[in-house]
Each structure stands twice: as C-alpha cells, then as structure tokens.
XYZ file of C-alpha atoms in Angstrom:
459
model
C -129.572 116.380 19.575
C -132.118 118.868 18.100
C -132.335 121.945 20.149
C -135.077 125.114 19.231
C -133.860 127.151 16.692
C -136.789 129.743 16.822
C -136.774 132.239 14.111
C -135.937 135.601 16.273
C -139.199 137.614 14.978
C -141.060 134.922 16.960
C -140.412 137.220 20.082
C -141.802 140.213 18.766
C -145.253 139.188 20.115
C -144.060 137.907 23.569
C -142.119 139.532 26.908
C -138.488 138.889 25.628
C -137.431 137.931 29.495
C -140.179 135.157 29.611
C -139.964 133.928 26.082
C -135.867 133.993 26.848
C -136.577 131.760 29.633
C -139.136 129.381 28.291
C -136.587 128.983 25.665
C -134.195 127.868 27.792
C -136.142 125.512 29.653
C -137.129 123.876 26.497
C -133.454 123.033 25.730
C -132.918 121.872 29.109
C -135.762 119.562 28.832
C -134.809 118.402 25.471
C -131.089 117.698 26.866
C -132.543 115.741 30.010
C -134.639 113.317 27.739
C -131.830 112.181 25.640
C -129.939 111.845 29.066
C -133.029 109.662 30.355
C -133.069 107.557 27.142
C -136.635 106.443 27.831
C -138.355 104.141 25.510
C -141.206 104.962 23.274
C -143.499 102.545 25.401
C -142.547 104.458 28.166
C -142.992 107.863 26.696
C -146.642 106.538 25.493
C -147.299 106.046 29.222
C -146.936 109.511 30.034
C -148.685 110.622 27.352
C -151.785 108.346 28.240
C -151.281 109.335 32.051
C -151.268 113.227 30.849
C -154.016 113.015 28.502
C -156.373 111.339 30.968
C -155.355 113.518 33.800
C -156.333 116.624 31.738
C -159.811 114.350 31.390
C -160.816 113.576 34.686
C -162.309 115.833 37.086
C -161.376 114.388 40.314
C -158.515 113.959 42.498
C -159.559 110.000 43.015
C -159.811 109.360 38.913
C -156.152 110.618 39.338
C -155.504 108.285 42.016
C -156.978 105.416 40.093
C -155.322 106.499 36.936
C -151.546 106.400 38.387
C -151.781 103.237 39.562
C -153.240 101.701 36.588
C -151.537 103.248 34.346
C -148.269 101.624 35.808
C -150.269 98.083 35.745
C -151.446 98.286 32.259
C -148.131 99.427 30.666
C -145.630 97.650 32.890
C -147.425 94.881 35.050
C -145.974 97.127 38.278
C -148.065 96.865 41.192
C -148.150 99.882 43.474
C -150.079 101.894 46.054
C -150.761 105.616 46.566
C -150.340 107.255 49.865
C -151.728 110.909 50.238
C -151.739 113.150 53.036
C -154.676 114.218 55.027
C -155.344 117.701 56.498
C -153.254 116.312 59.707
C -150.315 115.505 57.624
C -151.504 111.775 58.024
C -150.482 109.635 55.003
C -153.406 107.805 54.150
C -153.876 105.012 51.364
C -156.162 106.122 48.417
C -155.477 103.536 46.159
C -153.800 100.071 45.344
C -153.720 98.013 41.872
C -153.601 94.949 44.175
C -157.158 96.226 46.120
C -157.421 96.816 49.878
C -155.824 94.194 50.843
C -152.375 96.098 49.929
C -149.591 94.735 52.040
C -148.136 98.368 52.751
C -148.165 99.361 55.966
C -148.470 103.279 55.995
C -146.581 103.672 59.231
C -143.288 102.207 57.173
C -143.828 104.520 54.161
C -143.730 107.502 56.377
C -140.372 106.893 57.109
C -139.671 109.094 53.891
C -138.980 112.305 55.182
C -140.247 115.455 52.910
C -136.750 116.124 51.982
C -135.782 112.422 50.862
C -135.374 111.646 47.367
C -136.716 107.621 46.305
C -135.655 104.964 48.944
C -136.164 101.315 49.027
C -138.221 100.470 52.537
C -139.047 96.678 53.139
C -138.317 95.951 49.608
C -140.754 98.724 48.370
C -139.482 101.451 45.992
C -141.475 104.670 47.742
C -140.986 107.897 45.810
C -142.047 111.374 46.989
C -145.377 112.721 45.473
C -144.631 116.540 45.445
C -146.475 119.615 44.408
C -145.065 122.630 42.669
C -143.023 124.279 45.508
C -143.712 127.366 43.978
C -147.244 127.919 44.544
C -149.152 128.345 47.719
C -149.145 124.876 49.485
C -153.042 123.552 49.961
C -154.780 122.275 52.753
C -154.082 118.894 51.878
C -150.370 119.081 51.275
C -149.443 120.407 54.634
C -145.949 118.422 55.059
C -143.054 121.015 54.415
C -141.654 120.988 50.983
C -144.773 120.533 49.405
C -144.841 116.626 49.328
C -148.608 115.389 48.779
C -147.879 112.135 49.631
C -145.557 108.782 48.314
C -145.871 106.561 45.376
C -145.179 102.885 46.588
C -143.655 100.762 43.852
C -144.308 97.079 45.162
C -141.651 94.739 44.694
C -141.622 91.772 42.109
C -140.045 88.585 43.208
C -138.883 89.780 46.436
C -136.911 92.688 44.921
C -137.784 96.321 44.037
C -138.217 97.102 39.833
C -135.372 98.582 38.036
C -135.810 101.813 36.274
C -136.106 103.741 39.327
C -135.451 107.087 37.041
C -138.588 106.534 35.014
C -140.664 105.875 38.081
C -139.343 108.882 40.110
C -140.259 111.103 36.939
C -143.663 109.588 36.759
C -144.068 110.398 40.680
C -142.957 114.159 39.776
C -146.036 114.144 37.093
C -148.445 112.747 39.322
C -147.793 115.541 42.002
C -148.208 118.363 39.505
C -151.441 116.932 38.423
C -152.354 116.381 41.786
C -151.518 119.726 42.959
C -153.469 121.198 40.140
C -156.629 119.331 40.896
C -156.196 120.195 44.608
C -155.924 123.771 43.604
C -158.717 123.599 41.297
C -160.976 122.128 44.081
C -159.808 124.787 46.755
C -160.471 127.342 44.343
C -164.112 125.984 43.726
C -164.789 126.199 47.195
C -163.860 129.801 47.837
C -165.919 130.592 44.849
C -168.612 128.854 46.412
C -168.348 130.606 49.740
C -167.824 133.850 48.423
C -171.165 133.378 46.356
C -172.761 131.849 49.594
C -170.853 135.422 51.464
C -172.565 137.866 48.826
C -176.082 136.663 49.409
C -175.257 136.711 52.927
C -174.095 140.062 53.088
C -177.120 141.019 51.108
C -179.501 139.412 53.798
C -177.810 140.232 57.277
C -175.824 143.751 56.402
C -177.373 145.373 53.325
C -180.908 144.857 54.102
C -180.647 145.792 57.948
C -179.010 149.042 56.918
C -181.960 150.031 55.065
C -183.951 149.296 58.335
C -181.571 151.992 60.020
C -182.474 154.658 57.470
C -185.916 154.337 58.498
C -185.316 154.405 62.228
C -183.027 157.670 61.444
C -186.239 159.055 59.733
C -188.274 158.262 62.630
C -185.938 159.794 65.090
C -185.747 162.811 62.519
C -189.442 163.223 63.086
C -189.505 163.430 66.748
C -186.475 165.719 66.783
C -188.862 168.155 64.543
C -191.639 167.588 66.695
C -189.807 168.569 69.853
C -188.622 171.761 68.016
C -191.826 172.590 67.703
C -193.145 172.058 70.950
C -190.462 174.041 72.349
C -191.407 176.997 69.643
C -194.941 176.897 71.000
C -193.722 176.688 74.623
C -191.556 180.053 74.025
C -194.918 181.719 72.699
C -196.941 180.733 75.583
C -194.266 180.323 78.711
C -195.475 182.154 81.844
C -193.375 183.939 83.751
C -191.198 182.670 86.498
C -187.814 181.676 86.956
C -188.242 178.092 87.442
C -190.526 177.525 84.421
C -187.475 179.496 82.617
C -184.789 177.744 83.626
C -186.564 174.320 82.580
C -187.071 175.819 79.176
C -183.796 176.637 78.449
C -182.483 173.451 79.805
C -184.957 172.089 77.234
C -183.954 174.132 74.397
C -180.406 173.012 75.407
C -180.836 169.202 75.352
C -182.477 169.937 72.147
C -179.994 171.732 70.336
C -177.221 169.394 71.448
C -179.699 166.215 70.204
C -180.006 167.904 67.039
C -176.320 168.389 66.562
C -175.194 164.900 67.374
C -178.072 163.350 65.130
C -176.523 165.335 62.282
C -173.099 164.183 62.995
C -174.263 160.419 63.295
C -176.650 160.451 60.324
C -173.868 161.894 58.312
C -171.336 159.315 59.355
C -174.212 156.529 58.826
C -174.945 157.824 55.393
C -171.089 157.479 54.102
C -170.771 154.408 56.018
C -174.234 153.154 54.100
C -172.582 154.344 51.087
C -169.147 152.377 51.683
C -170.775 149.273 52.582
C -173.285 149.017 49.863
C -170.505 150.289 47.111
C -167.696 147.808 48.644
C -170.072 144.687 49.382
C -171.866 144.786 45.649
C -172.899 141.466 44.435
C -171.222 142.104 40.913
C -167.980 142.926 42.304
C -168.143 139.110 43.608
C -169.717 137.787 40.399
C -167.048 139.492 37.784
C -163.952 139.092 40.033
C -163.209 142.668 40.023
C -164.655 146.344 40.451
C -167.711 146.880 38.364
C -168.239 150.780 38.075
C -171.991 151.872 38.322
C -171.296 155.626 36.958
C -173.716 158.436 37.199
C -173.395 162.045 36.572
C -172.249 164.384 39.666
C -170.611 167.463 40.736
C -167.674 166.302 42.376
C -167.256 168.909 44.342
C -170.378 169.042 46.193
C -171.166 165.426 46.061
C -167.765 164.068 47.171
C -165.163 166.378 48.445
C -167.266 168.444 50.577
C -169.047 165.464 52.008
C -166.002 163.654 52.967
C -164.013 166.811 54.192
C -166.825 167.461 56.569
C -167.144 163.701 57.799
C -163.214 164.029 58.619
C -163.315 167.514 60.437
C -164.000 166.378 63.888
C -161.172 163.800 63.414
C -158.753 166.614 62.296
C -160.308 168.442 65.566
C -159.304 165.906 67.757
C -155.681 165.807 66.652
C -155.519 169.562 66.399
C -154.789 169.582 62.675
C -156.188 172.563 60.773
C -158.653 171.467 57.530
C -158.843 173.696 54.800
C -160.982 172.821 51.418
C -160.183 174.892 48.498
C -162.327 174.915 45.186
C -161.029 176.335 41.590
C -163.787 175.304 39.410
C -164.468 178.471 37.148
C -167.821 178.748 39.059
C -169.311 176.208 37.182
C -169.602 172.283 38.559
C -167.127 169.700 37.847
C -169.286 167.107 36.636
C -167.858 163.617 36.166
C -169.257 160.510 35.234
C -168.069 158.368 37.777
C -169.003 155.609 40.347
C -170.050 157.914 43.500
C -169.271 155.315 46.208
C -165.987 154.213 44.581
C -164.695 157.768 44.331
C -165.796 158.640 47.670
C -163.707 155.935 49.321
C -160.901 157.116 47.212
C -160.823 160.588 48.841
C -161.812 158.864 52.002
C -158.425 157.011 51.833
C -156.454 160.065 51.543
C -157.901 162.281 54.097
C -157.260 158.751 56.553
C -153.758 159.298 55.560
C -153.322 162.866 56.415
C -155.203 162.375 59.791
C -152.491 159.679 60.607
C -149.537 161.234 59.298
C -149.813 165.063 59.101
C -146.764 166.513 61.009
C -145.434 169.949 61.726
C -144.009 171.515 58.599
C -140.291 171.956 59.011
C -139.568 175.488 57.998
C -142.695 177.002 59.887
C -141.974 179.050 62.635
C -145.228 177.407 64.647
C -145.181 173.770 64.836
C -148.858 173.997 63.088
C -150.206 171.036 61.527
C -152.845 171.179 58.683
C -154.664 169.767 55.670
C -155.599 171.187 52.466
C -157.890 169.673 50.141
C -158.374 171.443 46.973
C -160.413 170.686 43.872
C -160.063 172.184 40.371
C -160.579 172.075 36.810
C -157.514 171.031 34.393
C -158.281 172.390 30.921
C -157.412 169.946 28.167
C -155.599 167.721 30.164
C -157.003 164.315 28.695
C -157.119 165.772 25.006
C -158.565 169.127 23.374
C -161.863 169.829 24.838
C -161.713 167.035 27.741
C -161.077 168.634 30.852
C -159.870 167.060 33.861
C -161.278 167.262 37.322
C -158.249 167.443 39.765
C -158.476 166.610 43.675
C -155.384 167.463 46.070
C -154.666 166.568 49.589
C -151.604 168.120 50.910
C -150.582 167.283 54.191
C -147.661 169.027 56.098
C -144.480 167.116 57.252
C -141.166 166.027 56.141
C -141.303 164.974 52.651
C -141.389 161.435 51.897
C -138.036 159.428 51.271
C -137.034 159.198 47.464
C -136.723 155.313 47.788
C -140.195 154.956 48.956
C -142.271 157.412 46.299
C -142.068 154.637 43.245
C -143.618 152.120 45.581
C -146.259 154.458 47.047
C -149.252 153.122 45.176
C -148.149 149.660 45.355
C -150.029 146.966 47.395
C -149.044 146.238 50.789
C -146.373 148.842 50.780
C -145.626 150.728 53.692
C -143.023 153.564 53.892
C -139.867 154.453 56.270
C -142.151 157.358 57.647
C -145.310 155.766 58.874
C -144.049 156.215 62.571
C -145.726 153.001 64.171
C -148.660 154.338 62.897
C -151.448 151.642 61.982
C -152.363 150.461 58.368
C -152.188 147.829 55.923
C -150.376 149.334 52.650
C -153.500 148.663 50.831
C -155.221 152.359 50.877
C -153.073 154.073 48.275
C -153.158 150.694 46.082
C -156.892 150.940 46.124
C -156.909 154.761 45.271
C -154.826 153.714 42.451
C -156.996 150.903 41.020
C -160.064 152.736 41.079
C -159.076 155.787 39.630
C -157.351 153.468 36.915
C -160.612 151.968 36.148
C -162.279 155.326 35.702
C -159.516 156.018 32.949
C -157.884 158.730 35.682
C -154.372 159.380 37.014
C -152.645 159.422 40.280
C -149.558 160.831 41.790
C -147.499 161.838 44.451
C -145.470 165.493 44.573
C -143.289 166.884 47.129
C -144.563 170.256 47.909
C -142.749 172.916 50.389
C -143.472 172.117 53.719
C -145.378 168.811 53.010
C -146.482 166.012 50.797
C -149.126 166.382 48.588
C -151.239 163.432 46.849
C -153.915 163.964 44.140
C -155.904 162.187 41.512
C -157.557 163.453 38.161
C -160.506 162.098 36.500
C -161.907 162.983 33.261
C -164.998 165.622 33.212
C -167.852 164.728 31.481
C -168.221 166.096 27.696
C -170.531 167.256 25.678
C -171.509 163.497 24.463
C-alpha cells in the first residue's frame, strides 16, 4: 500500500488542523480502495460519471447519466427514483424507458436509515446527500435521503457486486446534492435581485415622497406661526379672544414639537433604510462602503443621542453626552449611514440593559455617551476617533465577554429582554470594514462598549 508521504514543509501555507485531517482522510480512502478491490473497468466508470456530472448543468442530465453509465459499462438496467418536495418518490429515469416495471410503493419500503436491500428481486440502494449540509427542499426525508437507485434483476436475480453499486449510489447522491444546492442558491440570487428592485420601487421611492410631505407640513406650520404673530399684533382686548389665542398658540407649539420629533425619527429611519437596503450590498454579496468625510461628533453622536433621549426618559434612565475633541472636529472618512447604525445598536442595548449601579447609594440608572480623540492610535500622525457607550449595572460575566461580538450570541444577563444576538456582531462587522476597532471594558458601576475609527489624515 502506498501511503501519502508529503514533505512536512507542505504544511507551511495551510491550516495545520485541516491539513492533517485531509491527510488522514486520503490515507483512509487509499486503504478503503485497496480493500474494495475494484477493477480498472469499474474505476473507469466512476471517472466517466464524475467527469460528466461536472460538465452537465441540470439534474435531469445527471439522472440520465447515472443509469446510462451503468448500462454502458456493465450492461445493467436501472431506475432512479427521486423524492419530490412532499417526500414522495417519483420515477425520474429508467434505462428501460417509461415502461419500467418498478413500483414506487415497493421501492419506498426502503426507510431513510436502511442500507441496500433486495425488494422483489430489485437491489434498492439509498441515494443520500451530504448529511453535514443543510437539507434542500428536494430532500425532505430524514437522513438526507434524496431518492433510491434500483438495479433491475437479470435472469430473475439481482446482480452481484453490491458493494460497487452502493458506492456508485453514494457518488450519485453527492453530485445530485451539489446540483440541488446550486439550483437553490441560483433561485435565492434571482429572488434577491428581484427583491432589491422591489425595495427600490416600493420602499425607497415612496420614502422620497414622504420627504416632500414633511416639507409641505413644515411650510404649513411656518404659515401658522406667521399668522399667530400677526394676530398677536392685531388682537383686540377681550377675555374670549385672549383665551382662544392662547389655546391656538399652545396647539401651535405642541404641533411644532411633535413635528420636529417625528421628522427627526423619519430622517434616521430613512438613513437606515437607504443604507442597509443599498443595491450594491446585494450585488456584491457584502456591505459596500460609501465613504464621505464628516464630523463624527456633530453628524453621528449628537443626532443618535437625541433620537434615543425620549426612549431613555420613558425608562427613567439619565443620558449624558460628553465630548473631548480638543476643540476641533473629529473628521472621519466613513459610511455615515452604517456608522449611525453602529452607534444606534449600542444605544439600543443601553436602553434595554441599563441597571442601577451596584455600589451607588441611590438606585439611579444612567448612560454616558462620550466621543474623544485618541492621538496616534493607528500610528504616528494617525489619530483615532473613539466613541464610548457606558451603561450602569452589574458587570458582564467573564465567560460571556469573549463571545460578545460573535453572531447570534446572547449573554446570561439579558433578563428576558428581546434580542436576536446580531446587534454587536453588526457593530464589529461594520467597524472592521472601516479598519477600526471594537471592544468591551468592565468599568466601576457598569459596562463600557466602544469603537475607534481612523480620523482623516492630511492626505
């Protein structure tokens, strides 16, 4: 037996764990094939099937290929049954033509966990997909069984060489699974492309119309303000008129406040919609940055803190904003919409998880959002713009800390608060795209999350 004897320096450019696993699997397969003892003719049939399965693009062609290779190389008649979306076996191809004398109900006696079985003189072999991969809609049966390959009897008895046909059915299953996954992925891509156009037509465009409506409403409020000023100068003495004027002034002031609050939320929602549903993300399959140069403090931190202020107020959480920028703007080249969402995710977590500080005399909850300049953080002359979001409450458990920014992770201190475990993962993903840093620090009386972005340089 010839075993793999690769030089050790072949591992230099490979992950050692995966490299060793592959090496062991190759050695195992070499031993298996020596044990199988397949003939040159049988091995050539495998090669022809594999080569043409890569060439053909449709599953229907692979169905035909399977039965025709068996007939061409071994003069064996066969039939291929594949499960439909409801799990029912359907005859897809038979080397004897449509008049194939195999009953699907008989073949379906082969349970998903069975190995090869002889049923009414037919050798029935399960065709399974890759059990480690996600099942496709065309493989609904347990164990990833896609169907059954039936070797028809010659002279009233099933043919010998059962082991070879079993291995052939295995290779057929892997090729079909790959084809089905490819087809499903293609469907997903077509759907996503269609969805992107629908989003543009049904979400982004109507959202632009809302902007027009807000401008019109703002004009009407402004006109009402002018009318009130004119009335204030012309109003006549009299308690009735004076009361009516005061009521109208009160309505105007409240209407103006509510308009500003609604419009502020609308602006942020519009920014997020137009940023997260950007067509280029879907076309490229990852977030695509649209960098502009802006002041992090005035364009991101202040608007987001003001947006969340009422939500903190509803929960009796004090919110403080601090800036240590040396009196100069913190200009960063970044995607404004995505960085806004990064800070929004941190503030949203602060709303949910702020708790009274354990060492405080009074059970007051508060959040502090601080923006600062970090000189030479990314190298000489390359300052960083740091944003800290501190929240009072018990420190996060040490066992949770390494996983805070991983996808779908939720810590032990969530206290039944709603969440998906995606918010901090998004924070790290976007900051990494900007060549920045994210992190967590336990501070006295609470927890601090931060991110640091490169400031603009003279270039």
